[in-house]
Coordinates of C-alpha atoms and ligand atoms in Angstrom, one line a residue:
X1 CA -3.8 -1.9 9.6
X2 CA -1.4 -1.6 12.4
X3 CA -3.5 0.3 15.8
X4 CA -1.6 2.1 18.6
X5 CA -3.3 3.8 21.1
X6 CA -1.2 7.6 21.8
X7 CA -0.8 9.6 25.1
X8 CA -3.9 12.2 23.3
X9 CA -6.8 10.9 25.3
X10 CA -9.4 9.1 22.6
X11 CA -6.6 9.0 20.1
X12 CA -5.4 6.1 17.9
X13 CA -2.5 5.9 15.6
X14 CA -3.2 4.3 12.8
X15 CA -0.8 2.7 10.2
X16 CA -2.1 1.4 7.2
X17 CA -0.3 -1.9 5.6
X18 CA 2.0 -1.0 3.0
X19 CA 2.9 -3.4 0.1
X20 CA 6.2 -2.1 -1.5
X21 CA 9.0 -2.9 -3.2
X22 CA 11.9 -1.0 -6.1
X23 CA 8.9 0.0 -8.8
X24 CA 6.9 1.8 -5.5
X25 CA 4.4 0.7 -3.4
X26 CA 0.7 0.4 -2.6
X27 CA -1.2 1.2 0.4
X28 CA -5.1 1.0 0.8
X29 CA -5.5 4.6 3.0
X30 CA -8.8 3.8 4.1
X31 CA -11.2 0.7 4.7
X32 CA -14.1 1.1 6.8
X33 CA -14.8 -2.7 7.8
X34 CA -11.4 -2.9 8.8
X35 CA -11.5 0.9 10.4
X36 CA -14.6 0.0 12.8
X37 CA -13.2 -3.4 13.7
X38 CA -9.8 -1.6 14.6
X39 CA -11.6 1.0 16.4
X40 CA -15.0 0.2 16.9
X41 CA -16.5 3.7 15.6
X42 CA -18.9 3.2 12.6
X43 CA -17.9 6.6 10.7
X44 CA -19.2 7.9 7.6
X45 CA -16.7 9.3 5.0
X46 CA -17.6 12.2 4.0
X47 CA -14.5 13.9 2.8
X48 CA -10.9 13.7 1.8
X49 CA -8.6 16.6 2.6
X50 CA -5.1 17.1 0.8
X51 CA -3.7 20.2 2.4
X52 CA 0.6 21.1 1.7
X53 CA 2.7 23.0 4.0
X54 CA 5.6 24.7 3.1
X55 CA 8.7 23.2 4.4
X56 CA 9.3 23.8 8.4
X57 CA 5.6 24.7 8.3
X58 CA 3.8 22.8 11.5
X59 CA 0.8 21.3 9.6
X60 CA -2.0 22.2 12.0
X61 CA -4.2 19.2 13.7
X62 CA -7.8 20.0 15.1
X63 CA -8.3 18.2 18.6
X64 CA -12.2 17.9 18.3
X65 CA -14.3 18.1 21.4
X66 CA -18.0 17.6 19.6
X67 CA -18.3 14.5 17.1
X68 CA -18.7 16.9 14.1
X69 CA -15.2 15.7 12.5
X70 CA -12.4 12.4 12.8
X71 CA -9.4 13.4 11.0
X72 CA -7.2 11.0 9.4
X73 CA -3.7 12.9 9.1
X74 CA -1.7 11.4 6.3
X75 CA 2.0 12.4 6.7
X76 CA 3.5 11.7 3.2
X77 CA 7.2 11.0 2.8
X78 CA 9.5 12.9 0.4
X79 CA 9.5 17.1 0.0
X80 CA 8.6 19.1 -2.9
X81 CA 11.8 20.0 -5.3
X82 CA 13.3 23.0 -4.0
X83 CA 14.3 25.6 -6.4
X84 CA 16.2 28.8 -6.0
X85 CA 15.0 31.3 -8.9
X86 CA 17.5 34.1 -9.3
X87 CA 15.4 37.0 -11.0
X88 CA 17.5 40.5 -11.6
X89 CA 14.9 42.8 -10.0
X90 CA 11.1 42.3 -8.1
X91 CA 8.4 42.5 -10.3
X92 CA 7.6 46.0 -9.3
X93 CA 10.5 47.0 -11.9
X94 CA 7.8 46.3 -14.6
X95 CA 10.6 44.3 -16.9
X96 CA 9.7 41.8 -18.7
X97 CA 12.2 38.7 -17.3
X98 CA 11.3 40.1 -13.7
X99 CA 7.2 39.7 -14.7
X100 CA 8.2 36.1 -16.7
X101 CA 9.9 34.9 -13.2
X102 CA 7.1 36.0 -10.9
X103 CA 4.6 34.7 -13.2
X104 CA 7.0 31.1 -13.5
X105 CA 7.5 31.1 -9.3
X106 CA 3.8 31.8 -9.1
X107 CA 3.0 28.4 -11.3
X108 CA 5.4 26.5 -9.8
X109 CA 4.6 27.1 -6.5
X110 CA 0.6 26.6 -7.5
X111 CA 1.9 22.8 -8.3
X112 CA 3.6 22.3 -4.8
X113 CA 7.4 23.2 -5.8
X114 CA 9.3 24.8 -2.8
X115 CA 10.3 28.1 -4.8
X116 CA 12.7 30.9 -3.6
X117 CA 13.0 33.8 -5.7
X118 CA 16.0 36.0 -5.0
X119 CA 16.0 39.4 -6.4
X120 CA 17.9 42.7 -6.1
X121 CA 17.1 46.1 -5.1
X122 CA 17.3 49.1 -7.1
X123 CA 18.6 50.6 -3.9
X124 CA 19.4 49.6 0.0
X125 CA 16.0 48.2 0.7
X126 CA 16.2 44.6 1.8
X127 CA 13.1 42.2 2.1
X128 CA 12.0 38.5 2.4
X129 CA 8.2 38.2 2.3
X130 CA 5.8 35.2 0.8
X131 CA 4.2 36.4 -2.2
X132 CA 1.9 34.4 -4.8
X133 CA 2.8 31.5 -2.8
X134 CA 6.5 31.6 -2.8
X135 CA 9.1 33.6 -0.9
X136 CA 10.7 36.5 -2.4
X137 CA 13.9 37.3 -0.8
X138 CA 15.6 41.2 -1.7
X139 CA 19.0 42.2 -1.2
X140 CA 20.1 45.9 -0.8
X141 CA 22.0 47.0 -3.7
X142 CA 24.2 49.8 -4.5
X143 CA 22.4 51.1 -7.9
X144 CA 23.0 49.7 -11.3
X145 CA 25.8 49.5 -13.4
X146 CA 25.4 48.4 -17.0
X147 CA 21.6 47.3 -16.3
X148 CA 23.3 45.0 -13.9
X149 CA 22.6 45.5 -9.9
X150 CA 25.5 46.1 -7.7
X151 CA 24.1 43.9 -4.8
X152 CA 27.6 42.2 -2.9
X153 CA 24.8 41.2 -0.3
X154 CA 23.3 38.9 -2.9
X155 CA 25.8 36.9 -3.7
X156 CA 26.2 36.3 0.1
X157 CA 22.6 35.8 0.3
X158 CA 22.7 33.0 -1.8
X159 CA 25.2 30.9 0.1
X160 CA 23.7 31.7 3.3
X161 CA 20.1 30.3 2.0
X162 CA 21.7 27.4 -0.1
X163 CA 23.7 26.5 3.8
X164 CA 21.0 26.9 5.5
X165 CA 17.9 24.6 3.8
X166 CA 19.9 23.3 0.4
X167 CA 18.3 23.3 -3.1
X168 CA 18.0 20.8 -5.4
X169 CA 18.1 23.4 -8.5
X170 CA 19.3 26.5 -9.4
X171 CA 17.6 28.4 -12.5
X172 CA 19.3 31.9 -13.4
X173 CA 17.7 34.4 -15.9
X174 CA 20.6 35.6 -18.3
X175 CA 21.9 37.7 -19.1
X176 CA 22.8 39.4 -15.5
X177 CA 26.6 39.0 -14.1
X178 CA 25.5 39.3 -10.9
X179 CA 23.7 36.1 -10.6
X180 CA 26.4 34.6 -12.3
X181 CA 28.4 35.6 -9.8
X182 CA 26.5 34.1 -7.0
X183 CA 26.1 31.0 -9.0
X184 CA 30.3 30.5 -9.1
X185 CA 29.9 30.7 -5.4
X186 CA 27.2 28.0 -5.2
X187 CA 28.4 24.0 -4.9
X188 CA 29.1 22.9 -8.7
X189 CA 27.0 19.7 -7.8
X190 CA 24.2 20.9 -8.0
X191 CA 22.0 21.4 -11.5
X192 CA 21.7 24.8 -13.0
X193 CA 19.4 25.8 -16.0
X194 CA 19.7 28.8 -17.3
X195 CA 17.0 30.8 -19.2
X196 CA 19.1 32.9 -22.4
X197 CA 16.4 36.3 -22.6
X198 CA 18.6 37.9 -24.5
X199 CA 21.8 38.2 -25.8
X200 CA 24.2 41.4 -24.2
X201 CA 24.0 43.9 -27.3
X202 CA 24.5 47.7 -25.5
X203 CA 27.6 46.9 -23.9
X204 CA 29.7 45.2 -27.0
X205 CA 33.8 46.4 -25.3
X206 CA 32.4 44.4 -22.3
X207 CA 31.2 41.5 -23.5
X208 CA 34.8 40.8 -25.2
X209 CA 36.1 40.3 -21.4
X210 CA 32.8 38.9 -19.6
X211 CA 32.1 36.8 -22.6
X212 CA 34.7 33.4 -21.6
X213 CA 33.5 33.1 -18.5
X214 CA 29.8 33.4 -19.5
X215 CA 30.2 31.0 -22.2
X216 CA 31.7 28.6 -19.5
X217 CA 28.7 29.0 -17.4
X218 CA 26.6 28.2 -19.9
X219 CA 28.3 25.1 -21.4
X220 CA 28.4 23.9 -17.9
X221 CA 24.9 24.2 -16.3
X222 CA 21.8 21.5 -17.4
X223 CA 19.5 23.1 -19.7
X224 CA 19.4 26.5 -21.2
X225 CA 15.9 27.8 -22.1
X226 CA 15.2 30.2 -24.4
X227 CA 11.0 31.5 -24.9
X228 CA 11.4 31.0 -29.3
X229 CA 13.5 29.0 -31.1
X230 CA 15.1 32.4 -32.6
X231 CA 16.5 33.4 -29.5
X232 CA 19.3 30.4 -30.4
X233 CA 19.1 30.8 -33.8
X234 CA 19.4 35.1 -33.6
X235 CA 22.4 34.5 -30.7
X236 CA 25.7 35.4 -31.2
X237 CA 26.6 34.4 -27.5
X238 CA 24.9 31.5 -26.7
X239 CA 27.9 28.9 -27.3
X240 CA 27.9 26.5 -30.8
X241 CA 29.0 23.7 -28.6
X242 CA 25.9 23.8 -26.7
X243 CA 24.8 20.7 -27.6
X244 CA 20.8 20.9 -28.9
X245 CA 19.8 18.0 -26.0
X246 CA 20.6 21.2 -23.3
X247 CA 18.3 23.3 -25.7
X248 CA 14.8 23.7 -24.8
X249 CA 12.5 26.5 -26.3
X250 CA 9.8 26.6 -23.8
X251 CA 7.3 29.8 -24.8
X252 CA 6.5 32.6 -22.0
X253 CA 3.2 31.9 -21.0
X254 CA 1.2 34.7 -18.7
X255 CA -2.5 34.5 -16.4
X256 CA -4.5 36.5 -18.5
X257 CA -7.0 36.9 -15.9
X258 CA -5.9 39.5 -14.9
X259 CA -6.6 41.0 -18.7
X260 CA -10.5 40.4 -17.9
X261 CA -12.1 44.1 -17.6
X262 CA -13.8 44.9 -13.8
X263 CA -16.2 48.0 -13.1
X264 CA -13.3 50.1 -12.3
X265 CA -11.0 49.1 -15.3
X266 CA -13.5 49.4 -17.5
X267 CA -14.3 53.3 -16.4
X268 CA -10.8 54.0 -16.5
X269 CA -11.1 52.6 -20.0
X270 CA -14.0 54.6 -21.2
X271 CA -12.1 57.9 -19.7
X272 CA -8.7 57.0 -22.0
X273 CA -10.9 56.6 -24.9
X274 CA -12.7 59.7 -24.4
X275 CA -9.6 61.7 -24.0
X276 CA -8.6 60.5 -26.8
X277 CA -12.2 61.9 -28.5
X278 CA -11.1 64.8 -27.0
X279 CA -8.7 65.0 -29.2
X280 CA -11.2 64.7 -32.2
X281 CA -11.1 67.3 -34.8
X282 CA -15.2 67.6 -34.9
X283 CA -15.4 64.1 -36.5
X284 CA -15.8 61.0 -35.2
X285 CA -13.7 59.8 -32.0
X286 CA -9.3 59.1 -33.3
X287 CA -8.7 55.6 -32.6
X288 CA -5.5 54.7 -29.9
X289 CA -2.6 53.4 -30.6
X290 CA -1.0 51.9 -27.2
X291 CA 3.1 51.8 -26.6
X292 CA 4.0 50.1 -23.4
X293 CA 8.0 49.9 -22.3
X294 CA 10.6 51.3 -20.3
X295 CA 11.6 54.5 -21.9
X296 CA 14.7 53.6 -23.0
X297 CA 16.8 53.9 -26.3
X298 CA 15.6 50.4 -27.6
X299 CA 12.1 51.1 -27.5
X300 CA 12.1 53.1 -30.6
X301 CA 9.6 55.4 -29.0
X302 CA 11.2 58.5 -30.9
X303 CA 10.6 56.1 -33.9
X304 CA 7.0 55.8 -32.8
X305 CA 6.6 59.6 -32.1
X306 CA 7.7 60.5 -35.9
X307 CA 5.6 58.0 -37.0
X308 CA 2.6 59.4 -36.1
X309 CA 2.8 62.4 -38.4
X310 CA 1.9 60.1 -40.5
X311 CA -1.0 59.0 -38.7
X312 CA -4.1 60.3 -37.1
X313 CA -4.6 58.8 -34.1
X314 CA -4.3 59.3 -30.7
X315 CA -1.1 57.4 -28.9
X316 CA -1.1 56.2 -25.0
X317 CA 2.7 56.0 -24.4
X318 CA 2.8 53.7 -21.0
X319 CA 6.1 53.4 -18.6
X320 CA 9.0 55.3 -17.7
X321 CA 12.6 55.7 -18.2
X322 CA 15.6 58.0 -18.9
X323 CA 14.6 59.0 -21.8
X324 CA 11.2 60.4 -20.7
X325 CA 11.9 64.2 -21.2
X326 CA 13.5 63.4 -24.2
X327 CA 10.5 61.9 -25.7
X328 CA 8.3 64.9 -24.3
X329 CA 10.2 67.5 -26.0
X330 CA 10.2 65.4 -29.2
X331 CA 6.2 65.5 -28.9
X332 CA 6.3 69.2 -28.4
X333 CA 8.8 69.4 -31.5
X334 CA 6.8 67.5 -33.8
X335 CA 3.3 69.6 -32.4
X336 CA 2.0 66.0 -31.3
X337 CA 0.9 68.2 -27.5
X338 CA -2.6 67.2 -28.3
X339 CA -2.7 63.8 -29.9
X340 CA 0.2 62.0 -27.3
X341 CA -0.5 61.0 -23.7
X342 CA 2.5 60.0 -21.5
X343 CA 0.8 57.8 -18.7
X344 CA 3.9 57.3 -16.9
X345 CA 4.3 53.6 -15.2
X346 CA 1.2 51.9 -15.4
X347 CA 0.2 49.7 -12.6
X348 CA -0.2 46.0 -12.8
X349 CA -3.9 46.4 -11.6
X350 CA -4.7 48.9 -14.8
X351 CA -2.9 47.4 -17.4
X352 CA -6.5 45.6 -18.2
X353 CA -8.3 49.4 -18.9
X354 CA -5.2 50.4 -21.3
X355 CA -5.1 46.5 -23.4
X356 CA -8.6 47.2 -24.0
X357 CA -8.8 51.1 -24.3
X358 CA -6.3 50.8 -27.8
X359 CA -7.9 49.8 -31.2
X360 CA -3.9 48.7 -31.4
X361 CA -0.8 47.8 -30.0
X362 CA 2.5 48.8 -31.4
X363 CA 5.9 47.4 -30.3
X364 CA 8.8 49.8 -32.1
X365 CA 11.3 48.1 -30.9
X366 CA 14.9 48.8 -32.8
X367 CA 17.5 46.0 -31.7
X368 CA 17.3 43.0 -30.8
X369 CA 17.9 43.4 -27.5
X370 CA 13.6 43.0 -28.2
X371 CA 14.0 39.3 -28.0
X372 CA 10.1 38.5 -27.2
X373 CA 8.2 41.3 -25.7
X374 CA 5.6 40.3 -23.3
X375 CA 3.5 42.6 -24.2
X376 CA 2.5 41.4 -27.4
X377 CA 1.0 38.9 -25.6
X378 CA -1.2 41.1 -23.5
X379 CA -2.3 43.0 -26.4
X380 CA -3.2 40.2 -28.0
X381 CA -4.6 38.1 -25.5
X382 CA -7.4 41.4 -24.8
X383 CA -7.8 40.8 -29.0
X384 CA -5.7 43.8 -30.3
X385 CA -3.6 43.2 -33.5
X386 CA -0.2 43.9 -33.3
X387 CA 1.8 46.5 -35.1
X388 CA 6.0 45.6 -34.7
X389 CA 9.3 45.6 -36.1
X390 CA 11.3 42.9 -38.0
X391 CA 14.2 42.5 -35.6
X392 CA 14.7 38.5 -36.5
X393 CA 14.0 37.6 -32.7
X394 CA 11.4 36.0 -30.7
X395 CA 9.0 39.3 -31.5
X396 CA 8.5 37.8 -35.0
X397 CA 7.8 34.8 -33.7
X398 CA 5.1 35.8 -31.1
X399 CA 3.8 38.7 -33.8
X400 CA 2.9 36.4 -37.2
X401 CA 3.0 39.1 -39.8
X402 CA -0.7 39.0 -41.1
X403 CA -1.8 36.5 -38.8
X404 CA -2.1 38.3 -35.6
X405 CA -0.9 42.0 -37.0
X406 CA 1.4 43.8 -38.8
X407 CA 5.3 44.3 -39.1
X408 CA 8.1 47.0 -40.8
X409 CA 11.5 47.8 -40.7
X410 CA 12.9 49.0 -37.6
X411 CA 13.7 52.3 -37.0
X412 CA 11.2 53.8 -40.2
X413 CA 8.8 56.3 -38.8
X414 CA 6.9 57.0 -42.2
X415 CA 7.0 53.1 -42.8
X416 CA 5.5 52.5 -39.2
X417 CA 2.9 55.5 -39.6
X418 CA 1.5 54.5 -42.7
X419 CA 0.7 50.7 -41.4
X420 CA -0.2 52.1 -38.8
X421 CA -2.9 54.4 -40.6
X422 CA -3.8 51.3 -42.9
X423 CA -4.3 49.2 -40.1
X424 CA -7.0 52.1 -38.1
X425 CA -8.7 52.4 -41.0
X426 CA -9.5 48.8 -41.9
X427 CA -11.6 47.9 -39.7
X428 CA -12.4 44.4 -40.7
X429 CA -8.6 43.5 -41.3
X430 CA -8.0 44.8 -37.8
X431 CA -11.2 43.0 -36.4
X432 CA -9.9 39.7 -38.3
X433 CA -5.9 39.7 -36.8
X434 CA -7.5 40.8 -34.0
X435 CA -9.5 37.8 -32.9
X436 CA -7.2 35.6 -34.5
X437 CA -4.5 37.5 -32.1
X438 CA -6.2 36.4 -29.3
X439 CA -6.5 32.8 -29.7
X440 CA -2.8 32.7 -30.1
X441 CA -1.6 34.6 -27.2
X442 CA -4.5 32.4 -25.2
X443 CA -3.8 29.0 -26.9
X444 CA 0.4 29.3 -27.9
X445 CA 1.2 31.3 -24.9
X446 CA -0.5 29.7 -21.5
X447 CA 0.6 30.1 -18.2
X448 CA -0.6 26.7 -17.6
X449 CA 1.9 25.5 -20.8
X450 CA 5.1 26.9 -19.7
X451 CA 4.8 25.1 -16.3
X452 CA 4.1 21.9 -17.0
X453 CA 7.2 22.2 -19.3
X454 CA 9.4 23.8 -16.7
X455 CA 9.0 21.2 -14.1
X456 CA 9.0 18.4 -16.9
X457 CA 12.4 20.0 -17.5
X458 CA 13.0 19.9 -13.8
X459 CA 11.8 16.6 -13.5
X460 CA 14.2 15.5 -16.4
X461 CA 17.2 16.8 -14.6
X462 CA 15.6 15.6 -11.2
X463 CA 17.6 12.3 -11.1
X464 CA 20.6 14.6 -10.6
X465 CA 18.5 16.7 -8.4
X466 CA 18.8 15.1 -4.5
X467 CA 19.6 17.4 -1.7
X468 CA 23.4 18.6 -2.1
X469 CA 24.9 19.4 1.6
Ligands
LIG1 C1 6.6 49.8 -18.6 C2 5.6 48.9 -17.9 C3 5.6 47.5 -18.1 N1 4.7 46.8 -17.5 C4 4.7 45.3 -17.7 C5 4.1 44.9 -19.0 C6 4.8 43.6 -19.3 O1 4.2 42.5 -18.7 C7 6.2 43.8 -18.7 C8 7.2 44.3 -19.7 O2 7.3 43.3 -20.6 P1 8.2 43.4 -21.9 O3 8.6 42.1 -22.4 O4 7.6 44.4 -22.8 O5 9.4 44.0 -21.1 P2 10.8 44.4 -21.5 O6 11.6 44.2 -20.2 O7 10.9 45.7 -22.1 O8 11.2 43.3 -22.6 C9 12.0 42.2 -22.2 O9 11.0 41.1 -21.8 C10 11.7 39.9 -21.6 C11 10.6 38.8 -21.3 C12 12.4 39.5 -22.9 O10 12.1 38.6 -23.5 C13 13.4 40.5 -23.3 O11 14.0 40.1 -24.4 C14 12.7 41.8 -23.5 O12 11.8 41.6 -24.5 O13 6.0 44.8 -17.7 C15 3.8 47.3 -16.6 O14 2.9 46.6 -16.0 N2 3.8 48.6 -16.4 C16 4.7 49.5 -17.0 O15 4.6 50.7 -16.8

């Protein structure tokens, strides 16, 4: 061990002997023989710290005045990967890709990687806070157009942050022009994956021109990632010459912690369940039925609403969206006033009391623009079965059809009401998919799952992945 003494009164520099060569190298950190002889202290080692700063972060050093503490400071070489997540929106949009990226930067930042998520605003707001761990940079937009954010400043954003500290990766969440956009404007040389949520299906006339370029993008980036293996085999725009060795089906994974019931979720619970017994006719208590999703023609919520003449049960109907009053006055038209309860967005925080309120969970979904539906998972993972539609996408694969609940043709209200009805009033079926519903979510779908995978996929491209100036 190599001992300086340093300008720091009572200070030493240490540097430990290390024995390296191409495969690595070895270096004993710590040998207390050797330590007193160097310094001629006779310490006891009682811990061993492994703090990470983020990059440009001064890691703090405590100058001790009483003998309580030494500190040996171990300044390791390298930096973590750095990875610029695009995301279309900040998870306060309550969309599923913008929850499955916060929920990814979260992980990935939990394991050390240098993560920065840029987003757009639904409007002019602009931000660039640390969240979860990561930084979460927002450009102003000017409003949507086609679903898509009209956000010039991003694309500006992202060269300004690439110039300023570069990335080793870029990972975009298609489909979303605008962060293809900004990725055309980004050095080619450096290694893109791309995660395929869905394919474009609203806005067919478009697609005919947008659909070259993004089938260049695609053929040209790393990996493309899609959460089943029926998001590839269900797309009609994800390119044939993709070869299968850039196709990697990597399952969304969530923290279901945030699932677990608290005093105040749980009263919130017990209030939804009994306004539903409000709603009783003098019997016993109607069971819920729980909707969660933007309101917004692909839900099927007007699909859901007709359904339940044909079931009597009480429905939550969770989020918001154009088609809100729409929905309202189909309630009123179909006398539902007293069996239907619009809750409007539902915050993060609550979600737990509304999973839990509902003896089950029904996703109406009627195109495939449904590729997965994260909140299948929720359901599940608080032990609700799952009533959905067969759309051939990733919902059918997270939703086994009487394994973890129930499935019908999209778009039949009497079809959906009478499972529906089936499914209340069984209550040992619905116990059994139930339980078996949660293991699933819990065991198939981790958090911890998809990021290992990610940043073995990162780590794969990684030999390409050095700092690009
Ligand atoms: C409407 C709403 C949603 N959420 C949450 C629930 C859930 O975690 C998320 C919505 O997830 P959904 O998947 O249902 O969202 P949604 O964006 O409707 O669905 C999309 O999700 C991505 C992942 C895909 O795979 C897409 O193909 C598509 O399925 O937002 C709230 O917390 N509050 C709300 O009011």
């Amino acid at each position: 061990m190599k001992v300086t003494t340093v300008d720091i009164p009572g200070s030493l520099l240490l540097e430990p002997c290390v024995f390296g060569d191409a495969r690595g190298f070895f270096t004993e950190s710590f040998n207390r023989r050797v330590f007193s002889e160097a310094t001629g202290a006779n310490p006891v080692f009682v811990q061993d710290n492994h703090p990470r700063s983020q990059q440009n972060e001064p890691c703090g050093m405590d100058y001790q005045v009483a003998q309580t503490q030494g500190k040996a400071i171990r300044e390791v070489r390298g930096r973590p990967l750095r990875v610029l997540e695009f995301g279309r929106f900040w998870n306060d949009q309550h969309g599923g890709v913008e929850r499955h990226v916060s929920e990814l930067c979260t992980g990935l930042a939990a394991q050390g990687f240098d993560i920065v998520n840029l987003v757009a605003s639904e409007n002019l707001k602009r931000g660039d806070k640390v969240e979860h761990g990561f930084r979460v940079v927002q450009a102003p937009s000017f409003g949507k157009l086609f679903s898509t954010a009209m956000s010039p400043a991003l694309l500006l954003k992202a060269a300004k942050l690439h110039r300023e500290t570069p990335f080793d990766l870029f990972h975009l969440h298609f489909p979303d022009p605008l962060t293809h956009a900004a990725s055309l404007m980004l050095p080619a040389s450096v290694p893109r994956v791309i995660t395929w949520h869905s394919d474009i299906v609203k806005q067919k006339r478009l697609f005919k021109l947008y659909g070259p370029f993004l089938r260049r993008e695609v053929l040209r980036s790393q990996a493309v990632v899609a959460a089943t293996q029926a998001h590839f085999d269900s797309s009609t725009q994800i390119p044939a010459a993709l070869p299968a060795s850039k196709r990697h089906v990597i399952p969304y994974g969530m923290d279901y912690a945030k699932l677990a019931l608290d005093e105040r979720t749980s009263r919130l619970r017990d209030e939804l369940r009994a306004m539903a017994g409000m709603a009783d006719v003098g019997g016993a208590p109607r069971k819920i039925v729980f909707a969660l999703g933007r309101h917004v023609y692909y839900k099927g919520f007007d699909v859901l609403l007709k359904a339940m003449k044909h079931c009597d049960a009480f429905l939550i109907l969770g989020g918001d969206g154009p088609m809100r009053p729409e929905l309202h006055a189909l309630a009123e038209s179909l006398d539902l006033r007293n069996r239907v309860y619009f809750s409007g967005r539902i915050a993060e925080e609550d979600l737990a009391a509304y999973f839990n309120a509902c003896d089950v969970f029904c996703l109406s979904s009627v195109t495939q623009i449904e590729a997965f539906g994260l909140v299948q998972l929720e359901a599940m993972a608080c032990g609700k079965p799952v009533v959905c539609t067969r759309l051939g996408t990733g919902v059918n694969v997270v939703n086994v059809e009487g394994v973890t609940g129930l499935a019908v043709e999209p778009g039949d209200a009497a079809a959906l009401g009478e499972c529906l009805e089936g499914l209340l009033c069984n209550d040992g079926l619905r116990e059994r998919l139930g339980a078996q519903a949660r293991s699933w979510a819990r065991d198939e779908y981790s958090l911890d799952a998809m990021v290992r995978r990610h940043i073995a996929l990162y780590e794969d491209i990684g030999d390409s992945a050095r700092p690009h100036r």
